[in-house]
Amino acid sequence: MLAVRERLRHILPRELFAALETDLERAEEIRLRRCYPPSVLVEGREKKIAKETVGERDIAFVLDRASRSSLHSVQSQLLKGFVHAGAGIRLGVCGSFTEMGLGGMGEVSSISIRLPRELRGIGAGAIESLRPFECSVLIISPPGVGKTSFLRELIRNASESGKRVCLCDERCEVAAMWSGKSSFELGPCTDVLSGTEKSKGIIMLLRAMNPEIIALDEISAETDGPALEQAISCGAHIVATAHGRSLEEIKKRPHYIRLFEKGVFQKAVVISGRIKRCYEVLEI
Amino acid sequence: MILKVMGAALMVACGAVLGTKRLAEAGKKISLLEDLDAALASMEAEISLCLRPLPDIFSRLSLGKGGELFQGLSEMCDSMSAGEAWTKWCGELDIPWEAKRSLGSLGDILGAYDARHQGAEITAVRTALGCIREGLQREKDSKQRHYPMLGACLAGIAAMLII
């Protein structure tokens, strides 16, 4: 949290960081919308942290600091709608985009600063029941309930037990790589491929890294399916997350029906409860 | 009388030296503009092709030819945006004011727009600097002989008057 605090101190305007200080420990996200007061997301609800409205200068300041004064160097991230700001902090960016990306800082209308949480030991019971990590697991939960944190914990445990885990981190959110290092502890046997599309990344990992487990965050694209099937046929196990409230809900989606028919996943972990989390391990 | 002649000769020599010095200063400015043009070309490539962050580009420039010019520019980026650092740095350069204005205008663009936009602006500034440099060169060439001669003549006239 110290690294996150220091990074936030660097990327936020001084007055905004001061206003945020009391809520920082509990904040999940910081929302900056032009012409509206800044707010923080605490336990799923937005709370205003200042009376003054956010201006173009504030938005430009945050983007300037997050991109090291170089919008061009985060152009490919911006095309995907985010900027990685270091220490696991991710900026979701909204504004006027063209096919070439974002023209300039003046085009940005709002920023959502997502703060990372390294929750060590969460879902320990569920993780124990998944040992010795020799099956493919789908982690299911609604947004903001802790899929990614549980995925990190699962990766770390599998890696510490000696499994070669390869993480395909398309949106740089799970490992939050910064200067070649992961912002989170992911274990000694984990290799991270970040920034590439999952469908391409899986094939790259299969060719080059000889993975026992391939970990992915949020499989949703149709193109992910064939790559996942190929990974399974090569003997790798998959650990992935999906947005959803229950296994039944997921089973109704055409994309997942095919994956379940092909036997890509054997187990599911359903996470529920925003404040008191419940981890349910199910056979598929 | 000998002293008067020696004094006059000294004045003539001083005038010639002053004229030559003036020419050398113009030459120095031209050479500085050439270094800046090379740096801008390098920046353009680093931004467009490598998408390298500006503070890293500035520190690379400080290691290249004429690098002493860019010393400290990268460090300035720790406390201010790269654009602001650039504008401040431009203000301290010993170049003609129109070149300073043209270079300084990049401060509003650098880092704040996509690579294509920044590349186009850098090209425009390079063109403007090229014109200024050519103007200086023409001026220098035309005055190459005149300055020392003029200096010497003026000093000679002054010496004659004194004698």
PDB file of C-alpha atoms in Angstrom, chain A residues 10 57 64-65 67-76 98 100-106, chain B residues 47 51-57 78-83 110-116 118:
ATOM      1  CA  HIS A  10       3.104  11.588  -7.606  1.00  0.00           C
ATOM      2  CA  ARG A  57      -5.787  20.926 -16.040  1.00  0.00           C
ATOM      3  CA  ASP A  64       0.989  13.651 -17.810  1.00  0.00           C
ATOM      4  CA  ARG A  65       2.345  12.113 -14.614  1.00  0.00           C
ATOM      5  CA  SER A  67       2.460   8.594 -18.844  1.00  0.00           C
ATOM      6  CA  ARG A  68       5.772  10.212 -17.826  1.00  0.00           C
ATOM      7  CA  SER A  69       4.886  13.271 -19.901  1.00  0.00           C
ATOM      8  CA  SER A  70       4.620  11.066 -22.954  1.00  0.00           C
ATOM      9  CA  LEU A  71       1.154  10.328 -24.246  1.00  0.00           C
ATOM     10  CA  HIS A  72       2.731   8.708 -27.311  1.00  0.00           C
ATOM     11  CA  SER A  73       4.429   6.045 -25.198  1.00  0.00           C
ATOM     12  CA  VAL A  74       1.083   4.809 -23.814  1.00  0.00           C
ATOM     13  CA  GLN A  75      -0.735   5.105 -27.127  1.00  0.00           C
ATOM     14  CA  SER A  76      -1.266   1.345 -27.507  1.00  0.00           C
ATOM     15  CA  THR A  98     -10.463   8.191 -33.102  1.00  0.00           C
ATOM     16  CA  MET A 100      -5.744   6.250 -34.327  1.00  0.00           C
ATOM     17  CA  GLY A 101      -6.356   6.524 -30.601  1.00  0.00           C
ATOM     18  CA  LEU A 102      -6.582   9.573 -28.418  1.00  0.00           C
ATOM     19  CA  GLY A 103      -5.517  12.756 -30.240  1.00  0.00           C
ATOM     20  CA  GLY A 104      -4.417  14.709 -27.186  1.00  0.00           C
ATOM     21  CA  MET A 105      -4.843  15.171 -23.460  1.00  0.00           C
ATOM     22  CA  GLY A 106      -7.530  17.769 -24.063  1.00  0.00           C
TER      23      GLY A 106
ATOM     24  CA  ILE B  47       8.837   9.522 -30.500  1.00  0.00           C
ATOM     25  CA  LEU B  51       7.478   5.552 -28.591  1.00  0.00           C
ATOM     26  CA  ARG B  52      10.100   6.283 -25.944  1.00  0.00           C
ATOM     27  CA  PRO B  53       9.076   8.534 -23.017  1.00  0.00           C
ATOM     28  CA  LEU B  54      10.404  12.100 -23.278  1.00  0.00           C
ATOM     29  CA  PRO B  55      12.548  12.079 -20.102  1.00  0.00           C
ATOM     30  CA  ASP B  56      14.384   9.036 -21.508  1.00  0.00           C
ATOM     31  CA  ILE B  57      14.810  10.763 -24.886  1.00  0.00           C
ATOM     32  CA  ASP B  78      11.094  15.135 -12.231  1.00  0.00           C
ATOM     33  CA  SER B  79       9.514  18.314 -10.966  1.00  0.00           C
ATOM     34  CA  MET B  80       7.543  19.495 -13.982  1.00  0.00           C
ATOM     35  CA  SER B  81       6.027  18.162 -17.181  1.00  0.00           C
ATOM     36  CA  ALA B  82       8.367  17.501 -20.101  1.00  0.00           C
ATOM     37  CA  GLY B  83       6.651  20.302 -22.040  1.00  0.00           C
ATOM     38  CA  LEU B 110       5.576  17.546 -26.507  1.00  0.00           C
ATOM     39  CA  GLY B 111       4.103  14.628 -24.609  1.00  0.00           C
ATOM     40  CA  ALA B 112       0.565  15.977 -24.746  1.00  0.00           C
ATOM     41  CA  TYR B 113      -0.442  14.574 -28.138  1.00  0.00           C
ATOM     42  CA  ASP B 114      -0.064  11.334 -30.054  1.00  0.00           C
ATOM     43  CA  ALA B 115       3.172  10.496 -31.876  1.00  0.00           C
ATOM     44  CA  ARG B 116       1.864  11.578 -35.276  1.00  0.00           C
ATOM     45  CA  GLN B 118       4.157  15.551 -32.229  1.00  0.00           C
TER      46      GLN B 118
END
